[in-house]
Short mmCIF file of C-alpha atoms and ligand atoms in Angstrom, two decimals:
data_model
loop_
_atom_site.label_atom_id
_atom_site.label_comp_id
_atom_site.label_asym_id
_atom_site.label_seq_id
_atom_site.Cartn_x
_atom_site.Cartn_y
_atom_site.Cartn_z
CA UNK K 1 -80.07 -10.52 24.13
CA UNK K 2 -78.69 -6.53 25.34
CA UNK K 3 -79.29 -6.43 29.24
CA UNK K 4 -79.76 -2.33 29.12
CA UNK K 5 -81.07 -1.66 25.37
CA UNK K 6 -81.82 1.61 27.15
CA UNK K 7 -78.17 2.69 27.91
CA UNK K 8 -76.26 0.03 25.52
CA UNK K 9 -78.23 1.15 22.15
CA UNK K 10 -78.88 4.91 23.15
CA UNK K 11 -78.26 7.37 20.22
CA UNK K 12 -75.32 8.53 20.49
CA UNK K 13 -76.27 13.18 20.86
CA UNK K 14 -78.34 11.42 23.67
CA UNK K 15 -75.85 10.41 25.69
CA UNK K 16 -74.19 13.00 25.24
CA UNK K 17 -76.57 14.78 26.52
CA UNK K 18 -76.20 12.21 29.88
CA UNK K 19 -72.96 11.91 30.27
CA UNK K 20 -72.96 16.15 29.85
CA UNK K 21 -75.57 16.47 32.88
CA UNK K 22 -73.91 13.91 34.42
CA UNK K 23 -70.10 14.88 34.72
CA UNK K 24 -71.44 18.22 36.19
CA UNK K 25 -73.75 17.03 38.66
CA UNK K 26 -70.08 14.52 40.19
CA UNK K 27 -67.99 17.45 40.39
CA UNK K 28 -70.37 18.91 42.12
CA UNK K 29 -70.98 15.55 44.30
CA UNK K 30 -68.14 15.47 45.36
CA UNK K 31 -66.77 19.31 45.39
CA UNK K 32 -68.78 19.18 48.39
CA UNK K 33 -68.64 15.64 49.40
CA UNK K 34 -64.85 15.52 49.02
CA UNK K 35 -62.41 17.47 50.94
CA UNK K 36 -59.26 16.51 49.43
CA UNK K 37 -61.21 16.77 45.98
CA UNK K 38 -62.54 20.30 46.51
CA UNK K 39 -59.17 21.13 47.36
CA UNK K 40 -57.83 19.42 43.87
CA UNK K 41 -60.13 21.17 42.28
CA UNK K 42 -59.37 24.80 43.59
CA UNK K 43 -55.62 24.55 43.29
CA UNK K 44 -56.93 23.57 39.36
CA UNK K 45 -58.49 26.63 40.08
CA UNK K 46 -62.33 25.03 38.86
CA UNK K 47 -65.38 25.95 40.68
CA UNK K 48 -68.62 23.09 39.56
CA UNK K 49 -70.45 26.09 37.74
CA UNK K 50 -67.45 25.97 35.24
CA UNK K 51 -68.04 22.10 34.19
CA UNK K 52 -70.76 22.91 32.79
CA UNK K 53 -70.51 20.52 29.89
CA UNK K 54 -68.53 17.94 28.14
CA UNK K 55 -66.41 20.31 26.24
CA UNK K 56 -65.45 21.86 29.34
CA UNK K 57 -64.06 17.89 30.90
CA UNK K 58 -60.06 19.61 30.08
CA UNK K 59 -61.17 22.00 32.80
CA UNK K 60 -60.52 19.38 35.68
CA UNK K 61 -57.05 18.09 36.80
CA UNK K 62 -55.86 14.72 36.09
CA UNK K 63 -56.61 11.88 39.13
CA UNK K 64 -53.40 9.82 39.72
CA UNK K 65 -52.88 6.35 41.04
CA UNK K 66 -50.35 8.90 43.86
CA UNK K 67 -53.55 10.58 44.72
CA UNK K 68 -55.04 7.50 46.20
CA UNK K 69 -51.45 6.73 48.19
CA UNK K 70 -51.72 10.16 49.31
CA UNK K 71 -55.23 9.74 50.92
CA UNK K 72 -54.94 6.45 51.48
CA UNK K 73 -57.23 5.51 53.48
CA UNK K 74 -59.80 7.34 53.39
CA UNK K 75 -59.18 11.22 52.12
CA UNK K 76 -60.86 10.73 48.51
CA UNK K 77 -64.30 9.17 49.39
CA UNK K 78 -67.06 11.33 49.32
CA UNK K 79 -69.43 10.11 52.01
CA UNK K 80 -69.12 8.72 56.34
CA UNK K 81 -67.00 5.74 56.27
CA UNK K 82 -71.29 4.37 57.77
CA UNK K 83 -72.37 4.62 54.25
CA UNK K 84 -70.07 2.02 53.42
CA UNK K 85 -71.01 -1.07 52.43
CA UNK K 86 -67.80 -2.64 51.01
CA UNK K 87 -64.16 -2.20 51.11
CA UNK K 88 -61.40 -3.35 48.39
CA UNK K 89 -58.06 -3.07 48.66
CA UNK K 90 -55.28 -3.69 45.59
CA UNK K 91 -51.20 -2.73 45.38
CA UNK K 92 -50.68 0.30 45.70
CA UNK K 93 -47.11 2.01 44.15
CA UNK K 94 -45.28 1.44 47.25
CA UNK K 95 -46.42 0.66 51.02
CA UNK K 96 -49.94 1.34 51.15
CA UNK K 97 -52.40 -0.20 49.51
CA UNK K 98 -55.01 1.30 47.36
CA UNK K 99 -57.84 1.19 48.44
CA UNK K 100 -61.84 1.54 47.30
CA UNK K 101 -64.96 1.61 48.84
CA UNK K 102 -68.53 0.99 47.59
CA UNK K 103 -72.05 1.67 48.85
CA UNK K 104 -75.33 0.24 48.49
CA UNK K 105 -75.37 2.47 45.52
CA UNK K 106 -72.69 1.75 44.13
CA UNK K 107 -72.38 -2.68 44.84
CA UNK K 108 -76.24 -1.98 42.16
CA UNK K 109 -73.75 -0.24 39.49
CA UNK K 110 -71.40 -3.23 39.85
CA UNK K 111 -74.15 -5.57 39.71
CA UNK K 112 -75.80 -3.92 36.29
CA UNK K 113 -72.55 -3.34 34.70
CA UNK K 114 -71.58 -7.13 35.06
CA UNK K 115 -74.52 -8.54 33.92
CA UNK K 116 -74.57 -6.08 30.96
CA UNK K 117 -71.15 -7.67 30.74
CA UNK K 118 -72.47 -11.19 30.47
CA UNK K 119 -75.23 -10.59 28.43
CA UNK K 120 -73.00 -9.29 25.75
CA UNK K 121 -70.25 -11.83 26.23
CA UNK K 122 -73.27 -14.17 25.12
CA UNK K 123 -74.84 -15.83 28.89
CA UNK K 124 -78.67 -15.78 29.55
CA UNK K 125 -80.42 -15.41 32.92
CA UNK K 126 -80.38 -19.56 33.50
CA UNK K 127 -76.90 -20.45 32.59
CA UNK K 128 -75.13 -21.69 35.06
CA UNK K 129 -71.58 -20.24 36.07
CA UNK K 130 -68.13 -21.12 37.20
CA UNK K 131 -66.56 -18.39 38.98
CA UNK K 132 -62.67 -19.17 38.99
CA UNK K 133 -61.55 -15.09 39.97
CA UNK K 134 -60.55 -15.41 43.23
CA UNK K 135 -62.89 -14.24 46.04
CA UNK K 136 -61.90 -12.16 48.77
CA UNK K 137 -60.39 -8.23 48.73
CA UNK K 138 -59.49 -8.77 45.33
CA UNK K 139 -62.29 -7.15 43.07
CA UNK K 140 -62.02 -9.63 40.53
CA UNK K 141 -64.85 -12.74 42.19
CA UNK K 142 -67.14 -10.66 44.15
CA UNK K 143 -67.57 -8.07 40.48
CA UNK K 144 -68.08 -11.38 39.16
CA UNK K 145 -70.92 -12.62 41.66
CA UNK K 146 -72.82 -8.92 41.86
CA UNK K 147 -73.26 -9.85 37.36
CA UNK K 148 -74.13 -13.06 37.85
CA UNK K 149 -76.71 -12.25 41.57
CA UNK K 150 -78.35 -9.78 39.19
CA UNK K 151 -79.24 -11.56 35.83
CA UNK K 152 -80.70 -14.29 37.56
CA UNK K 153 -76.83 -17.21 35.86
CA UNK K 154 -76.80 -20.06 38.84
CA UNK K 155 -73.40 -19.56 40.82
CA UNK K 156 -70.64 -21.57 41.81
CA UNK K 157 -68.35 -19.50 43.31
CA UNK K 158 -65.72 -22.04 43.36
CA UNK K 159 -63.07 -18.51 43.68
CA UNK K 160 -58.87 -19.37 42.30
CA UNK K 161 -57.06 -22.10 43.06
CA UNK K 162 -58.27 -26.17 43.48
CA UNK K 163 -57.73 -26.57 39.83
CA UNK K 164 -59.01 -30.51 40.45
CA UNK K 165 -61.74 -29.88 42.28
CA UNK K 166 -63.05 -27.08 40.07
CA UNK K 167 -62.40 -28.81 37.11
CA UNK K 168 -64.18 -31.60 38.27
CA UNK K 169 -67.34 -29.51 39.64
CA UNK K 170 -67.35 -28.58 36.19
CA UNK K 171 -67.57 -32.29 34.37
CA UNK K 172 -70.53 -33.18 37.32
CA UNK K 173 -72.13 -29.61 37.05
CA UNK K 174 -72.34 -28.36 33.85
CA UNK K 175 -71.89 -24.47 34.21
CA UNK K 176 -71.83 -22.76 30.47
CA UNK K 177 -69.75 -19.87 31.64
CA UNK K 178 -66.82 -19.76 32.74
CA UNK K 179 -64.92 -16.28 34.27
CA UNK K 180 -61.49 -16.36 35.09
CA UNK K 181 -58.17 -14.63 34.18
CA UNK K 182 -57.03 -16.55 30.63
CA UNK K 183 -53.71 -17.82 31.68
CA UNK K 184 -55.36 -19.84 34.79
CA UNK K 185 -58.36 -20.69 31.75
CA UNK K 186 -55.23 -23.30 30.10
CA UNK K 187 -53.88 -24.09 33.17
CA UNK K 188 -56.02 -26.40 34.06
CA UNK K 189 -55.53 -27.76 30.94
CA UNK K 190 -52.87 -30.19 31.53
CA UNK K 191 -54.84 -31.31 34.77
CA UNK K 192 -57.60 -31.70 32.75
CA UNK K 193 -55.76 -34.31 30.96
CA UNK K 194 -53.94 -35.92 33.91
CA UNK K 195 -58.13 -36.57 35.68
CA UNK K 196 -59.06 -38.30 31.93
CA UNK K 197 -60.69 -35.40 30.69
CA UNK K 198 -61.19 -34.33 27.27
CA UNK K 199 -60.70 -30.50 27.34
CA UNK K 200 -62.53 -30.39 24.09
CA UNK K 201 -66.07 -31.86 25.63
CA UNK K 202 -65.52 -29.61 28.65
CA UNK K 203 -69.84 -28.49 29.49
CA UNK K 204 -68.00 -24.61 28.68
CA UNK K 205 -68.99 -22.71 26.17
CA UNK K 206 -68.17 -19.23 26.87
CA UNK K 207 -65.40 -17.76 28.73
CA UNK K 208 -65.10 -14.18 30.57
CA UNK K 209 -61.07 -13.53 30.74
CA UNK K 210 -59.57 -10.88 32.30
CA UNK K 211 -57.70 -9.22 34.84
CA UNK K 212 -54.58 -9.35 32.37
CA UNK K 213 -53.42 -8.70 29.61
CA UNK K 214 -53.54 -11.06 26.41
CA UNK K 215 -52.86 -11.75 23.50
CA UNK K 216 -54.84 -13.09 20.56
CA UNK K 217 -52.36 -15.73 19.70
CA UNK K 218 -53.54 -16.80 23.54
CA UNK K 219 -57.00 -16.13 22.68
CA UNK K 220 -56.98 -18.89 19.95
CA UNK K 221 -55.11 -21.35 21.28
CA UNK K 222 -57.86 -21.13 24.85
CA UNK K 223 -60.36 -21.29 21.31
CA UNK K 224 -59.01 -24.59 20.25
CA UNK K 225 -57.98 -26.10 23.57
CA UNK K 226 -60.98 -25.90 25.02
CA UNK K 227 -63.85 -25.58 22.61
CA UNK K 228 -65.24 -22.87 23.98
CA UNK K 229 -65.66 -18.29 23.31
CA UNK K 230 -62.68 -16.26 25.02
CA UNK K 231 -63.30 -13.48 24.97
CA UNK K 232 -62.39 -10.35 27.20
CA UNK K 233 -63.24 -8.78 29.81
CA UNK K 234 -61.58 -4.78 30.76
CA UNK K 235 -61.92 -3.16 34.66
CA UNK K 236 -59.97 -1.73 37.57
CA UNK K 237 -61.02 -1.91 41.34
CA UNK K 238 -59.97 2.32 40.71
CA UNK K 239 -63.41 2.13 38.52
CA UNK K 240 -65.30 -0.97 40.11
CA UNK K 241 -63.83 -3.83 39.66
CA UNK K 242 -64.56 -5.53 36.82
CA UNK K 243 -67.44 -4.74 34.47
CA UNK K 244 -65.22 -1.66 32.61
CA UNK K 245 -65.85 -3.13 29.32
CA UNK K 246 -67.22 -6.18 28.12
CA UNK K 247 -66.49 -7.80 23.92
CA UNK K 248 -69.16 -8.74 22.79
CA UNK K 249 -69.22 -12.49 20.43
CA UNK K 250 -67.90 -10.86 17.79
CA UNK K 251 -65.19 -9.80 19.52
CA UNK K 252 -64.41 -6.31 17.68
CA UNK K 253 -63.72 -4.11 20.35
CA UNK K 254 -64.94 -4.35 24.53
CA UNK K 255 -67.62 -1.71 24.75
CA UNK K 256 -67.60 0.86 27.31
CA UNK K 257 -70.04 1.59 29.68
CA UNK K 258 -69.84 5.39 29.63
CA UNK K 259 -73.46 5.95 30.61
CA UNK K 260 -71.70 6.13 33.87
CA UNK K 261 -67.67 5.47 33.20
CA UNK K 262 -67.32 8.66 30.51
CA UNK K 263 -63.83 7.62 28.87
CA UNK K 264 -60.84 9.49 26.88
CA UNK K 265 -57.91 8.73 25.53
CA UNK K 266 -55.00 11.15 26.04
CA UNK K 267 -51.32 11.11 24.24
CA UNK K 268 -49.44 10.54 28.54
CA UNK K 269 -47.63 13.42 27.60
CA UNK K 270 -48.65 16.10 26.81
CA UNK K 271 -51.61 15.10 28.20
CA UNK K 272 -54.67 15.68 24.87
CA UNK K 273 -56.80 13.91 23.22
CA UNK K 274 -55.84 11.98 20.96
CA UNK K 275 -58.04 11.38 17.49
CA UNK K 276 -60.25 8.59 17.03
CA UNK K 277 -58.76 4.98 17.00
CA UNK K 278 -55.51 6.64 17.31
CA UNK K 279 -53.19 4.90 21.08
CA UNK K 280 -53.51 6.15 23.83
CA UNK K 281 -53.74 6.25 27.45
CA UNK K 282 -56.81 5.10 29.14
CA UNK K 283 -58.51 8.20 31.26
CA UNK K 284 -62.30 7.28 32.79
CA UNK K 285 -63.99 9.71 34.79
CA UNK K 286 -66.69 7.42 36.58
CA UNK K 287 -70.45 9.87 36.52
CA UNK K 288 -73.00 7.95 38.42
CA UNK K 289 -70.44 6.39 41.94
CA UNK K 290 -71.30 7.78 45.19
CA UNK K 291 -68.45 6.88 47.89
CA UNK K 292 -65.42 6.62 45.50
CA UNK K 293 -66.21 8.16 42.49
CA UNK K 294 -62.93 9.92 40.74
CA UNK K 295 -62.45 12.32 37.67
CA UNK K 296 -60.51 11.23 35.26
CA UNK K 297 -58.50 9.49 36.43
CA UNK K 298 -55.66 8.07 34.35
CA UNK K 299 -55.39 4.40 33.51
CA UNK K 300 -51.70 3.98 32.72
CA UNK K 301 -54.14 1.30 29.91
CA UNK K 302 -53.09 1.92 25.87
CA UNK K 303 -56.05 1.54 23.92
CA UNK K 304 -58.07 2.84 20.99
CA UNK K 305 -61.61 4.66 21.75
CA UNK K 306 -63.81 3.06 18.27
CA UNK K 307 -67.16 4.94 17.94
CA UNK K 308 -68.77 3.33 15.40
CA UNK K 309 -71.77 1.36 16.22
CA UNK K 310 -71.27 -2.45 16.78
CA UNK K 311 -72.76 -5.53 14.55
CA UNK K 312 -74.17 -6.16 18.08
CA UNK K 313 -76.51 -3.64 17.65
CA UNK K 314 -74.65 -1.71 21.21
CA UNK K 315 -74.12 1.68 20.03
CA UNK K 316 -70.97 2.20 23.36
CA UNK K 317 -67.57 3.15 22.72
CA UNK K 318 -65.64 0.30 22.49
CA UNK K 319 -61.64 -0.41 22.77
CA UNK K 320 -58.94 -2.72 22.68
CA UNK K 321 -57.80 -4.58 23.81
CA UNK K 322 -54.79 -2.81 26.81
CA UNK K 323 -51.61 -3.11 24.77
CA UNK K 324 -49.07 -1.84 27.47
CA UNK K 325 -48.58 0.38 29.55
CA UNK K 326 -48.05 3.56 30.76
CA UNK K 327 -45.43 3.00 33.57
CA UNK K 328 -43.51 -0.09 34.53
CA UNK K 329 -46.41 -1.87 36.70
CA UNK K 330 -46.71 -6.29 35.26
CA UNK K 331 -49.46 -8.04 36.16
CA UNK K 332 -48.68 -11.70 37.10
CA UNK K 333 -51.66 -14.50 37.96
CA UNK K 334 -54.28 -11.47 37.77
CA UNK K 335 -51.94 -9.47 40.58
CA UNK K 336 -51.14 -5.86 39.73
CA UNK K 337 -46.95 -5.54 40.59
CA UNK K 338 -45.20 -2.65 40.97
CA UNK K 339 -41.43 -2.53 40.57
CA UNK K 340 -41.51 0.57 43.79
CA UNK K 341 -43.04 -1.94 45.60
CA UNK K 342 -39.73 -4.43 45.66
CA UNK K 343 -37.84 -1.59 46.42
CA UNK K 344 -40.32 -0.43 49.14
CA UNK K 345 -39.71 -3.52 50.74
CA UNK K 346 -36.00 -4.49 50.07
CA UNK K 347 -35.84 -0.45 51.94
CA UNK K 348 -36.30 -2.48 55.18
CA UNK K 349 -34.05 -5.55 54.70
CA UNK K 350 -31.07 -4.88 56.18
CA UNK K 351 -27.88 -5.73 54.36
CA UNK K 352 -30.16 -4.77 50.63
CA UNK K 353 -29.36 -3.25 48.30
CA UNK K 354 -31.91 -1.26 45.46
CA UNK K 355 -30.24 -2.34 42.72
CA UNK K 356 -33.03 -5.60 41.99
CA UNK K 357 -34.86 -6.91 38.46
CA UNK K 358 -38.01 -8.29 38.44
CA UNK K 359 -38.44 -11.65 35.63
CA UNK K 360 -41.91 -12.85 34.57
CA UNK K 361 -41.64 -15.93 32.29
CA UNK K 362 -44.69 -18.25 31.82
CA UNK K 363 -43.79 -21.80 30.50
CA UNK K 364 -46.09 -23.23 28.33
CA UNK K 365 -49.34 -25.09 29.68
CA UNK K 366 -48.38 -23.12 33.20
CA UNK K 367 -49.15 -20.21 36.14
CA UNK K 368 -46.53 -17.10 35.61
CA UNK K 369 -43.58 -17.05 37.76
CA UNK K 370 -41.69 -13.82 39.41
CA UNK K 371 -38.37 -14.23 40.16
CA UNK K 372 -36.61 -11.11 42.15
CA UNK K 373 -33.08 -11.49 41.72
CA UNK K 374 -31.34 -8.92 44.59
CA UNK K 375 -28.39 -7.36 45.12
CA UNK K 376 -26.75 -7.62 49.03
CA UNK K 377 -23.68 -6.35 49.65
CA UNK K 378 -20.47 -7.44 49.48
CA UNK K 379 -20.03 -8.14 53.15
CA UNK K 380 -23.35 -10.32 53.49
CA UNK K 381 -22.70 -12.07 49.55
CA UNK K 382 -19.50 -13.76 51.04
CA UNK K 383 -21.32 -15.02 54.37
CA UNK K 384 -21.85 -18.54 54.53
CA UNK K 385 -24.69 -20.37 52.43
CA UNK K 386 -26.91 -20.87 55.32
CA UNK K 387 -26.94 -17.33 55.76
CA UNK K 388 -27.91 -15.68 52.16
CA UNK K 389 -30.83 -19.30 52.78
CA UNK K 390 -32.73 -16.77 56.13
CA UNK K 391 -31.80 -13.84 54.03
CA UNK K 392 -33.43 -15.24 50.82
CA UNK K 393 -36.94 -16.39 52.96
CA UNK K 394 -37.08 -13.47 54.77
CA UNK K 395 -37.41 -11.67 51.52
CA UNK K 396 -39.46 -14.06 49.59
CA UNK K 397 -41.92 -14.03 52.98
CA UNK K 398 -42.02 -10.01 53.58
CA UNK K 399 -42.87 -10.09 50.07
CA UNK K 400 -45.29 -12.47 49.84
CA UNK K 401 -47.28 -10.81 53.04
CA UNK K 402 -47.34 -7.84 50.74
CA UNK K 403 -47.77 -8.73 47.39
CA UNK K 404 -49.65 -12.06 48.65
CA UNK K 405 -47.51 -13.52 44.74
CA UNK K 406 -45.54 -16.34 45.20
CA UNK K 407 -41.54 -15.14 44.15
CA UNK K 408 -39.11 -17.03 43.50
CA UNK K 409 -35.42 -14.16 44.90
CA UNK K 410 -32.07 -14.96 43.62
CA UNK K 411 -29.47 -13.12 45.50
CA UNK K 412 -26.22 -12.23 43.52
CA UNK K 413 -23.15 -9.79 43.84
CA UNK K 414 -23.64 -6.71 43.78
CA UNK K 415 -22.53 -4.48 40.92
CA UNK K 416 -24.16 -7.70 38.83
CA UNK K 417 -27.70 -6.91 37.71
CA UNK K 418 -26.48 -5.04 34.30
CA UNK K 419 -27.13 -1.41 34.49
CA UNK K 420 -28.21 0.81 30.71
CA UNK K 421 -27.01 4.68 31.45
CA UNK K 422 -26.12 4.14 35.00
CA UNK K 423 -29.85 2.75 35.12
CA UNK K 424 -31.05 -0.80 35.76
CA UNK K 425 -34.10 -2.06 33.71
CA UNK K 426 -36.58 -3.09 36.61
CA UNK K 427 -38.97 -5.53 34.54
CA UNK K 428 -37.78 -8.48 31.63
CA UNK K 429 -41.49 -9.60 31.10
CA UNK K 430 -40.46 -13.34 29.32
CA UNK K 431 -44.34 -14.62 28.53
CA UNK K 432 -45.30 -14.14 24.93
CA UNK K 433 -48.66 -12.61 25.71
ZN1 LIG X 1 -70.35 -5.99 20.02
#
C-alpha cells in the first residue's frame, strides 16, 4: 500500500514543477516572516524575486547548525510564538540545545510523512504498533505517534526502556510493528530469552528502525534473531523529526518525501552539487513548513541520491543509508553528542583541562557505552582519591543534565591523552556499525 500515491508516484517533471513553485513560495515566506532569514538572504544579495525556479536554488545561502545555535531560542522561527503547537529540542553543538517548533499544520505534515513511512515499510491500517522510541523532547516517539494516528494504527506508546514490560506487552498484545532504535531491538534479545520468550516467535513482523546509523550486518542480525523485516527510517529534528525518508520493503535506499523536503547532495568542501549517485553531504530545504522552515540546511549526513523509479512504484528519490558525517558528531543510544558539548561542560568545571576523549563502544547484545577520559591538573591528580571521585561525579552529573546521557568518567594525568600533530583525537568509536 502507498499512503499518498499522488505525491509518492508523481511523474518526475510534475514533481519538479511542484518543487519549483513551492521553493519560490517558501523563500518569499521566510523573507517576509523571519527577520533573521531576511538579513541572511540580504547579506547574500538574494531577494525572493530572484528565485524563479529550482535552478536558482544555488543563489540561496546554506543554513548551518551554527545558525540555529546563534538564533536560540526563537529567532529563526517564521511564526509568532502564539501560533506554535509544539516545541522540541535536541542537542546543540555547545551549551544551548537546538530548538524546533511546529504549527498545527506542521504537525499534520509530520503525521502525513510518518504515515507514508509506515506504509512504505509495509504497515496496514488496523495493525498494532509498539512505539519504543523515547517520548518527550526527543522527536522520535511523538513523530511515530502522529504518523500512526494518521494512518490508523493501534498505538502501544511504550516509549523507551522498561524492557521486560515491553516484551510482556509484545507477547500479550501481539503488535505487528516495532519502532525503536536498531540497537535497542538487539538489546531486547537477551531479556526476551531470560523471560523464556523465543525471539523467533515474536509477534513483530516489521521493524522501523532509526535515530542512529546502522550497518547491513546489523540488519541481518536483527532479521535473523527476531524473524522480522528490518527497515531504516531517516530524519532529523531540524527538518521535522523522523519521517524525512524511509525504506520500502525492497530495502534499496530510503524514499525521501521530496515534494516537501527538497534534497541536494553536495561536496562538503566546495558546496557544489555532486552527480547523481555520488556521495556527498545531504542538504535539505523544507518546502512547506510554517513555524520553522529551513533553506538549504546542511545535515552533515553523508549519502548518495538515486532518482530511478523503484520497483515498489514510488518515484521519490532514494537516499543511501547514512555512511558517515562531515562533522565529529556521534550518536550514542539515539542521542546526538558533539565533542564540543563535552568541552563546554569541562570548561565550566575547575581543575579539568580542555583535553578529553570520547570512547564509544557496544558489546554484543548491549547498549552503547560512552566513556569520557578527562585530563586534570597535576595538583588535582595528586590529591586524595576521595576528591578525584567527587570531581568525577560532578562531571558525570553535569554531562547527564545537559546531554541526558549516562557516561563513565575517567580522570587521567595531564598529557595522558595522545595528541597527533598537537591535536587530541576527540572521538574513538569502537562500535562495529
Ligand atoms: Zn521502493
